[in-house]
Each structure stands twice: as structure tokens, then as C-alpha cells.
Short mmCIF file of C-alpha atoms in Angstrom, two decimals:
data_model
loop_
_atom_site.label_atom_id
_atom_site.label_comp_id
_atom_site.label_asym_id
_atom_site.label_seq_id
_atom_site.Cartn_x
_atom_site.Cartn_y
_atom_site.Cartn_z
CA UNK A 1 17.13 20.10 23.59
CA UNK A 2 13.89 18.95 25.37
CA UNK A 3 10.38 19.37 24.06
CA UNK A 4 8.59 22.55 25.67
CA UNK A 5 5.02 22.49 26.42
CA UNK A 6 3.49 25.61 25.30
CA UNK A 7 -0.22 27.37 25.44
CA UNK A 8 -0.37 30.31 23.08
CA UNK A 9 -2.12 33.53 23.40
CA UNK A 10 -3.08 36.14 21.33
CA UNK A 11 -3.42 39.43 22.59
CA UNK A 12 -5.36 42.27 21.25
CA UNK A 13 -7.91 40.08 21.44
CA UNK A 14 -7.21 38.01 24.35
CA UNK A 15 -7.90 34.56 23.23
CA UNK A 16 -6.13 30.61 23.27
CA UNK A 17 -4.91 30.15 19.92
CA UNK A 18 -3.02 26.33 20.72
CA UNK A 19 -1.44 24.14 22.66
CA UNK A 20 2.25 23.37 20.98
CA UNK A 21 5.52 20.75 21.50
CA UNK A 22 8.13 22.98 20.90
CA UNK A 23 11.84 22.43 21.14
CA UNK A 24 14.46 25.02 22.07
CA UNK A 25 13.50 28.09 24.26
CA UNK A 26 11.03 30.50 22.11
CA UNK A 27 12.12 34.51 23.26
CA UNK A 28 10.12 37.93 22.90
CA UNK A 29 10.71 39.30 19.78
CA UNK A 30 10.92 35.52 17.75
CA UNK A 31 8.27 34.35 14.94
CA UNK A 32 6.88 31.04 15.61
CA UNK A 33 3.96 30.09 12.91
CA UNK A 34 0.77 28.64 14.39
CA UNK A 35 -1.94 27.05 11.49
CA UNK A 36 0.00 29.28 8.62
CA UNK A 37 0.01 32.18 10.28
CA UNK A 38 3.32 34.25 11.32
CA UNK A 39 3.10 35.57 15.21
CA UNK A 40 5.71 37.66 16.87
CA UNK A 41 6.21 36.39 20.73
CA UNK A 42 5.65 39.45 22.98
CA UNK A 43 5.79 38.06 26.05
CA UNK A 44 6.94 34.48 27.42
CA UNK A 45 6.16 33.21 31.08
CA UNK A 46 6.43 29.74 32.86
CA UNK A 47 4.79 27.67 34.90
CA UNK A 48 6.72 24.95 37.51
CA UNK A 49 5.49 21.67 39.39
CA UNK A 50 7.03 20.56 42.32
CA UNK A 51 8.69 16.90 41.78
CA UNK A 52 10.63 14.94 43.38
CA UNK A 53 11.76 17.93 45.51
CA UNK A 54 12.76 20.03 42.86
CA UNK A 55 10.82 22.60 40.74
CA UNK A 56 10.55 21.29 36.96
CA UNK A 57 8.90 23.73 33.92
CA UNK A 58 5.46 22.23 33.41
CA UNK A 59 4.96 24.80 30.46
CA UNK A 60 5.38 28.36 29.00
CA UNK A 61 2.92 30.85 28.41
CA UNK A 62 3.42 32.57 24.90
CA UNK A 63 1.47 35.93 24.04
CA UNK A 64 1.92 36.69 19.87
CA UNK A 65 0.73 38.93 17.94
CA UNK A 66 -0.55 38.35 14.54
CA UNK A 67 1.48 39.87 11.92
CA UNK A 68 0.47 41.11 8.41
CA UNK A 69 2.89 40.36 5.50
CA UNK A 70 4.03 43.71 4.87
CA UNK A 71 4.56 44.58 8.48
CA UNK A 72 7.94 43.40 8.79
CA UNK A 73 10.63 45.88 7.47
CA UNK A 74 14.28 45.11 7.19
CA UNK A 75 15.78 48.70 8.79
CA UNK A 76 19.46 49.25 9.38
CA UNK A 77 20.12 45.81 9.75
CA UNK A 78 17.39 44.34 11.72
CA UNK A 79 13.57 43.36 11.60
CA UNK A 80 10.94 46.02 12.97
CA UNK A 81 7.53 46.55 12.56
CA UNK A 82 5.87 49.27 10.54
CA UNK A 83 7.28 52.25 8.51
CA UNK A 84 10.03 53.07 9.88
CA UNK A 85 10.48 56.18 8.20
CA UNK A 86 7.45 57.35 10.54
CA UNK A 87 8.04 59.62 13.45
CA UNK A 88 6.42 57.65 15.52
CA UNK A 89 7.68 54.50 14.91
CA UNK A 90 9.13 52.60 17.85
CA UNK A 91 11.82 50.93 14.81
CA UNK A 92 11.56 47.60 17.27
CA UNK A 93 10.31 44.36 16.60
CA UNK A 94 7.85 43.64 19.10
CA UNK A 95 5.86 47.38 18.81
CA UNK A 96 5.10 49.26 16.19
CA UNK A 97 4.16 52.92 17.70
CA UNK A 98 3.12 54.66 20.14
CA UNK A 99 -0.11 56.39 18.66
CA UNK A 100 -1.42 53.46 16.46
CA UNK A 101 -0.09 50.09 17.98
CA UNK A 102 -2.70 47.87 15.72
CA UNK A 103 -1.85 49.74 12.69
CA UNK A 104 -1.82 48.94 9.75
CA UNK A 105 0.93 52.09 8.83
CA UNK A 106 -0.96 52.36 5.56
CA UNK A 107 -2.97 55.27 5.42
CA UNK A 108 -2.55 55.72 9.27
CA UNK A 109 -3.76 59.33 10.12
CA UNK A 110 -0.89 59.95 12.27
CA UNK A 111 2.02 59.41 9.84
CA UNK A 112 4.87 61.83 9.72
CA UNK A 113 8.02 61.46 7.89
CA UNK A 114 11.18 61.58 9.62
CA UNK A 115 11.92 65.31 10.11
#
């Protein structure tokens, strides 16, 4: 596999976290740790250069969110964020809910169990 360049971009805020070398082909819904911190990939896009007459990737474009140790719940056999015993819970690993997408799910105002 051939090194990737990548920029990296936290959202909620919106700022440049790094500028990364990474092999393989990072995908929404991955972990990739930046300065030992765990970040879930939201959203990947690329950029091209014209060379040579063909288009080449120049680099991706990662937005991550930061995520909190106890955020990550194994749930029926896969990773999602948040309670999942919530109602509103989106039981994915890229969004937590609807009504509290920050969180934390402890002592979020909105909980309600499962009915």
C-alpha cells in the first residue's frame, strides 16, 4: 500500500488538528489516534493533481471527532456511540443521537430507556 497524505479536521469545533503519512485507505466510521487521542473519521474527501495526463490523489481530507473513553459501547456485536439503551440513540458509530449529538449520555436531560 502507498503512503496517503492526509490533513485532519475536527469538527464541532472546526479546526486543523495535523497533517499525517498514512498507509491504507482510512473510511467513515474508523479510529485513527492523533497526539494520544482516539478520533472517529466522519467524513473522508480527496483532493487530485493533474500529472502527466492523468489525475493522481494529492491528499484526503479527514473530519474526526474526538471521542471520550466511555463513549464507545460494544452493542449486539458492533461499536456505537453512547447508551444504547437510550431511545434516542442512533446505536451507530459515527452519531450518537439525534437530540444531544455532543453528549456526554451521562446525565443527559433527554434520556429515556428503551420502551
Amino acid at each position: 500500500m502507498e503512503d496517503i497524505a492526509v490533513e485532519i479536521h475536527v469538527t464541532r469545533p472546526d479546526r486543523f488538528l495535523a497533517k499525517l503519512l498514512l498507509v491504507g485507505n482510512p473510511q467513515p466510521g474508523q479510529c485513527i489516534e492523533v497526539n494520544g487521542s482516539l478520533y472517529r473519521i466522519l467524513e473522508r474527501r480527496h483532493r487530485y493533481h493533474l500529472q502527466k495526463g492523468k489525475y493522481r490523489l494529492h491528499k484526503a481530507i479527514l473530519s474526526v471527532q474526538l471521542l471520550e473513553e466511555n463513549d464507545l459501547r460494544l452493542w449486539q456485536g458492533r461499536w456505537v456511540i453512547g447508551n444504547p439503551e437510550c431511545k434516542y440513540n442512533a446505536r451507530s458509530e459515527i452519531i450518537r443521537c439525534a437530540v444531544n449529538p455532543e453528549g456526554s449520555c451521562n446525565g443527559c436531560p433527554y434520556f429515556e430507556p428503551i420502551s
